mmCIF file of C-alpha atoms in Angstrom:
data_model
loop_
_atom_site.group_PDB
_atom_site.id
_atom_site.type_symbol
_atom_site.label_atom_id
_atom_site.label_comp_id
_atom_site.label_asym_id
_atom_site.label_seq_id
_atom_site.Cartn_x
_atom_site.Cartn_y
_atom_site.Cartn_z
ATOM 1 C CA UNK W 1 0.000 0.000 0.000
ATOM 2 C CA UNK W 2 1.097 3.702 -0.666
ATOM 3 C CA UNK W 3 0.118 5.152 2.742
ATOM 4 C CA UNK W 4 -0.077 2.004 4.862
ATOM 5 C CA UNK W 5 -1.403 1.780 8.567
ATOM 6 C CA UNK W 6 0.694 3.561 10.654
ATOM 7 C CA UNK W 7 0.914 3.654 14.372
ATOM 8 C CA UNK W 8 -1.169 6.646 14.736
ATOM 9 C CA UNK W 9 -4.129 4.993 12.715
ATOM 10 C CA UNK W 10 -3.782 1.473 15.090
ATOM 11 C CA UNK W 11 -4.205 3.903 17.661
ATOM 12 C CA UNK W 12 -7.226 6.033 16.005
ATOM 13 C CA UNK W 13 -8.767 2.423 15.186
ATOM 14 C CA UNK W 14 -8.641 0.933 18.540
ATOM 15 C CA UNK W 15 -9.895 3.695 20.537
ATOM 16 C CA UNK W 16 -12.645 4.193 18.318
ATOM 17 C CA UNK W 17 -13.395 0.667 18.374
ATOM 18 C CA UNK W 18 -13.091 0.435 22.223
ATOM 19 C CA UNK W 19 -15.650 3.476 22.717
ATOM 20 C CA UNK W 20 -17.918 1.654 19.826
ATOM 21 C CA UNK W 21 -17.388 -1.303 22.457
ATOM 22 C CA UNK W 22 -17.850 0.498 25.566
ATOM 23 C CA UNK W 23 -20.922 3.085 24.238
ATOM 24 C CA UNK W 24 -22.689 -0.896 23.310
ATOM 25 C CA UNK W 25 -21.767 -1.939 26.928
ATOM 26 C CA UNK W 26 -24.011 1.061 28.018
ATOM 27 C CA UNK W 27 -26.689 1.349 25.405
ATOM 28 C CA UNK W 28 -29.478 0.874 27.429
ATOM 29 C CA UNK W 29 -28.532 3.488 29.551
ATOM 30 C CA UNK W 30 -28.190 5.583 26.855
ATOM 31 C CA UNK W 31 -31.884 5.322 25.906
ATOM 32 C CA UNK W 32 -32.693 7.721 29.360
ATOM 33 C CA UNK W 33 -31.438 10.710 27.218
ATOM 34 C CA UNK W 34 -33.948 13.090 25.887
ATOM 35 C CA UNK W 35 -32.271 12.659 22.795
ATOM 36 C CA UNK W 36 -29.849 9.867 21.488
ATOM 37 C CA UNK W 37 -26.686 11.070 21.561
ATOM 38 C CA UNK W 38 -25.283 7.321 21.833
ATOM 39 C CA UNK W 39 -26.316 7.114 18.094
ATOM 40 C CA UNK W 40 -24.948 10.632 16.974
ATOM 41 C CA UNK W 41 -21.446 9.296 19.352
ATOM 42 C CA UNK W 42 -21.541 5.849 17.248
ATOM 43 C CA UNK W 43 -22.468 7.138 14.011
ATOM 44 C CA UNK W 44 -19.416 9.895 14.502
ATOM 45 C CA UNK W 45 -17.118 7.143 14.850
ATOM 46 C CA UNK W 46 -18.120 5.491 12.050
ATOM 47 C CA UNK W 47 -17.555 8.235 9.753
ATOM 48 C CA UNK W 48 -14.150 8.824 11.021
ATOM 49 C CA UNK W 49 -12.852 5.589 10.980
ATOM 50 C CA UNK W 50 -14.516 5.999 7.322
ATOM 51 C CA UNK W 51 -12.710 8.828 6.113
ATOM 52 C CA UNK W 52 -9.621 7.765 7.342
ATOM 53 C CA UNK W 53 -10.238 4.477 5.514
ATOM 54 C CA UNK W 54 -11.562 6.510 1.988
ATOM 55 C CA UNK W 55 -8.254 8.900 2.820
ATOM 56 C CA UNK W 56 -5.894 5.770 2.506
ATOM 57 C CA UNK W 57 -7.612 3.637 -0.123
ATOM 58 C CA UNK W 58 -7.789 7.341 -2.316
ATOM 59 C CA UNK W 59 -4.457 7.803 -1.685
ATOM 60 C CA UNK W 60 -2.862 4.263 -2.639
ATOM 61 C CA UNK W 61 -5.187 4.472 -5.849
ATOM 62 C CA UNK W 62 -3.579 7.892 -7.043
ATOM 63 C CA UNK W 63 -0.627 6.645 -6.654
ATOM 64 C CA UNK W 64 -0.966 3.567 -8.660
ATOM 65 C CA UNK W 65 -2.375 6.013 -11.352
ATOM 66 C CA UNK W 66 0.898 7.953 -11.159
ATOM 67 C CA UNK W 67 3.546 5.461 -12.041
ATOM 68 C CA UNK W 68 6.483 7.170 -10.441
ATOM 69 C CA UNK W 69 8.904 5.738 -7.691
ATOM 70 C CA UNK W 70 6.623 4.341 -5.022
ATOM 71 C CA UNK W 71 8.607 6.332 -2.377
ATOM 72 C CA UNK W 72 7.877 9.235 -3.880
ATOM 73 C CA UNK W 73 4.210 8.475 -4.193
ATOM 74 C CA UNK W 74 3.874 7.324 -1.209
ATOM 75 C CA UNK W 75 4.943 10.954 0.129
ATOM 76 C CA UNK W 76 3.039 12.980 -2.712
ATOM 77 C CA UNK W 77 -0.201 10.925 -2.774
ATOM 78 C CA UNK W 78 -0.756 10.873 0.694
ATOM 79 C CA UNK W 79 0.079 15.098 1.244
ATOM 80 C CA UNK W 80 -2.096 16.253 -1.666
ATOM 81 C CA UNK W 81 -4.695 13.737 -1.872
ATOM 82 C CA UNK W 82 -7.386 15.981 -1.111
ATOM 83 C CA UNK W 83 -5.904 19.021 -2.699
ATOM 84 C CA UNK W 84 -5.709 17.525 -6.259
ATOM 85 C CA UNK W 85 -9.506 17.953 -8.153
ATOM 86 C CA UNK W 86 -7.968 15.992 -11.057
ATOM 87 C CA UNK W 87 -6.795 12.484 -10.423
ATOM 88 C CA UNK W 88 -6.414 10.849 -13.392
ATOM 89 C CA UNK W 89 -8.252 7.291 -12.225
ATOM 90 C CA UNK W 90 -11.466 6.710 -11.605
ATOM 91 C CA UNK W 91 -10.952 5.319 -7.741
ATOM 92 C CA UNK W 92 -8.958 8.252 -6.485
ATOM 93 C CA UNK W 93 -11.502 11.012 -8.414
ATOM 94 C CA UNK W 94 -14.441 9.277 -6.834
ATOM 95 C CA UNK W 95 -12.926 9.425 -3.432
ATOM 96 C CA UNK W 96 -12.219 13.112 -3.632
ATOM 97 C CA UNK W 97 -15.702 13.735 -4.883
ATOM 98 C CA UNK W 98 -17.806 11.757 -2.382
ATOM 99 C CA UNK W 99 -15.029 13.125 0.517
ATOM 100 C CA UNK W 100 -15.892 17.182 -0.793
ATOM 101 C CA UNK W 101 -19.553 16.563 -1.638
ATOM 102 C CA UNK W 102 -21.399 13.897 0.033
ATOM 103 C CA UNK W 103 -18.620 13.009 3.954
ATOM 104 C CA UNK W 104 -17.954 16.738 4.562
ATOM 105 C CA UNK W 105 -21.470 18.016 4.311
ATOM 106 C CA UNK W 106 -22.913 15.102 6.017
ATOM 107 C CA UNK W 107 -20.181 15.031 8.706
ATOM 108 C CA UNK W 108 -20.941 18.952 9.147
ATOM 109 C CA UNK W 109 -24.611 18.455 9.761
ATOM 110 C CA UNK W 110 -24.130 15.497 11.899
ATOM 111 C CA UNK W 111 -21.795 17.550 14.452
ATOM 112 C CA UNK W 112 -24.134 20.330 14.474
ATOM 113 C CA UNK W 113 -26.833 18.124 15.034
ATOM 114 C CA UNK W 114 -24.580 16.191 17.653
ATOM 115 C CA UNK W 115 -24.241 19.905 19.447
ATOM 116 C CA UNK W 116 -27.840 20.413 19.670
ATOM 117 C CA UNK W 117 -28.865 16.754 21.146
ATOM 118 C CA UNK W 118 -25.969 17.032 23.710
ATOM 119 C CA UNK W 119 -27.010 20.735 24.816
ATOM 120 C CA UNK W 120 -30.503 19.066 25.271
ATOM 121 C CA UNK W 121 -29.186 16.494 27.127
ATOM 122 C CA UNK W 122 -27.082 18.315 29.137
ATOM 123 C CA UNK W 123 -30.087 20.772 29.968
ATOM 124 C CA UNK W 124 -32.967 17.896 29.980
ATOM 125 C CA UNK W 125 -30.933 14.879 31.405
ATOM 126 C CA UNK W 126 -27.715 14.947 32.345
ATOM 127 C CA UNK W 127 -28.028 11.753 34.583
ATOM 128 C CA UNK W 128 -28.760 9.664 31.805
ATOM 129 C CA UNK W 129 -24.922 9.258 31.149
ATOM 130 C CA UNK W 130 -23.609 5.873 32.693
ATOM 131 C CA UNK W 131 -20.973 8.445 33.906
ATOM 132 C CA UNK W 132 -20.036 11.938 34.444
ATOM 133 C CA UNK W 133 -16.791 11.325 32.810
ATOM 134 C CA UNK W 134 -19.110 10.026 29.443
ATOM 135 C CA UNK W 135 -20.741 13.834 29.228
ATOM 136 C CA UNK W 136 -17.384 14.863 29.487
ATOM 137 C CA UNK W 137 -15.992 12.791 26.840
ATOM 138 C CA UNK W 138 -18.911 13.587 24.846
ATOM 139 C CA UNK W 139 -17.707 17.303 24.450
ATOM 140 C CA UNK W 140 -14.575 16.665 24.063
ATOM 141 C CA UNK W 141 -15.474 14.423 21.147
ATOM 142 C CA UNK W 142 -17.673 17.168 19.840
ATOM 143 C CA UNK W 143 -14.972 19.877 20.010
ATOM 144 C CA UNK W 144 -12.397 17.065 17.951
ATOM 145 C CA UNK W 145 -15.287 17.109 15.373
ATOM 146 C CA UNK W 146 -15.243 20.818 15.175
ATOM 147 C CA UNK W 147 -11.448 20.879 14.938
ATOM 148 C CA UNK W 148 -11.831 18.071 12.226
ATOM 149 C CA UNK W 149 -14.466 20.069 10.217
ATOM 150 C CA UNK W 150 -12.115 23.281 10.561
ATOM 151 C CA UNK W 151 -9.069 21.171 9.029
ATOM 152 C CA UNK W 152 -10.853 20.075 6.393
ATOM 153 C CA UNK W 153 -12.585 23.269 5.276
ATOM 154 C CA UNK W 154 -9.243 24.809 4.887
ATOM 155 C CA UNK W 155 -8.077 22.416 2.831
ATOM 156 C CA UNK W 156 -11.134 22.522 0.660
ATOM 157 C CA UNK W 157 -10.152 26.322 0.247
ATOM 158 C CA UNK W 158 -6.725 25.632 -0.535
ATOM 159 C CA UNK W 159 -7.835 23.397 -2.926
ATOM 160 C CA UNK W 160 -10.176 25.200 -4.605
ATOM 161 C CA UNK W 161 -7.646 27.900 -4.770
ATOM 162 C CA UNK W 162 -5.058 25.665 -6.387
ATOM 163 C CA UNK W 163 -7.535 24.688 -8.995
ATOM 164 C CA UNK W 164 -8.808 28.069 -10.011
ATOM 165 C CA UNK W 165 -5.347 28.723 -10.326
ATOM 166 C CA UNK W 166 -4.411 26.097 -12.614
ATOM 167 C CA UNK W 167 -7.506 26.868 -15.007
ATOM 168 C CA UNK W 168 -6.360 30.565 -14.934
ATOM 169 C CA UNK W 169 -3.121 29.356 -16.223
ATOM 170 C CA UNK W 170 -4.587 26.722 -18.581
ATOM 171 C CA UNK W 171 -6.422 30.026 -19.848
ATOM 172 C CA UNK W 172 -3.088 32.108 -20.193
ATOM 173 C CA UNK W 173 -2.428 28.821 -22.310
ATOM 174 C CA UNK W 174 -4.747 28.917 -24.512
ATOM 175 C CA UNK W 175 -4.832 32.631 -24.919
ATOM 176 C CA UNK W 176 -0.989 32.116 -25.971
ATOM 177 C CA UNK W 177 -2.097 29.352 -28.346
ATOM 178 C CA UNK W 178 -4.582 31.292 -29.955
ATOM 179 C CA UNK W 179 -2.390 34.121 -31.031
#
């Protein structure tokens, strides 16, 4: 693989999959709240263990699709993934596209909706939490999400800055071309 598992994703997997395994533990419990915020926690996970999974398997594709030295793809796939609108295969452009325009947008409306359920249950019923240290955790997780979101909208930006750049200069091009 390009970008293969490193330590820092065996870590991001595993404590994912323990709080998966520990917010299952506690479901019933869970079901107290005045809103479920065990299924906006769960569902959270889920979409960051999927990104991180899209993120890799995008990655390895584009650099299949580039040919060069796999050291150097490994290095170049993996930092501009997400920045480059115009992988040449049909894997790594699909990734990009359902990361921008179907896992960002969703992601963005689950965490707001995650912020509203957990300021209702913090309000409504704050002992439905198996523990305080769970409400706790909760926020934390939420503010990760927002930092996550934040990260990734500035390098949607970037990106879309780097590509109106490079159609301004496949304009120049052309206008060069032409005369």
């Amino acid at each position: 693989m390009v970008q293969s598992l490193s330590y820092n994703d065996m870590v991001l997997l595993a404590s994912l999959l323990y709080s998966c395994i520990d917010l299952g533990s506690d479901w019933e419990v869970f079901n107290q709240c005045s809103r479920p915020i065990h299924q906006w926690l769960l569902v959270s996970y889920a979409c960051v263990i999927l990104f991180r999974g899209l993120h890799l398997l995008g990655a390895h594709a584009a650099a299949q699709t580039i040919g060069a030295s796999p050291v150097a793809n490994i290095q170049n796939a993996a930092g501009d993934f997400l920045l480059d609108l115009r992988h040449k295969g049909a894997m790594p452009r699909a990734v990009v596209t359902f990361t921008w325009l179907v896992g960002l947008p969703f992601f963005m409306l689950w965490t707001a909706l995650g912020t509203n359920w957990l300021w209702h249950v913090v309000k409504e019923t704050p002992e439905c939490m198996p523990a305080a240290t769970q409400l706790y955790f909760s926020g934390f997780w939420l503010l990760l999400c927002y930092v996550w979101l934040a990260i990734h909208i500035g390098v949607g930006v970037v990106a879309l800055v780097l590509e109106r750049r490079v159609r301004r200069a496949e304009g120049d091009l052309r206008a060069i071309e032409d005369d």
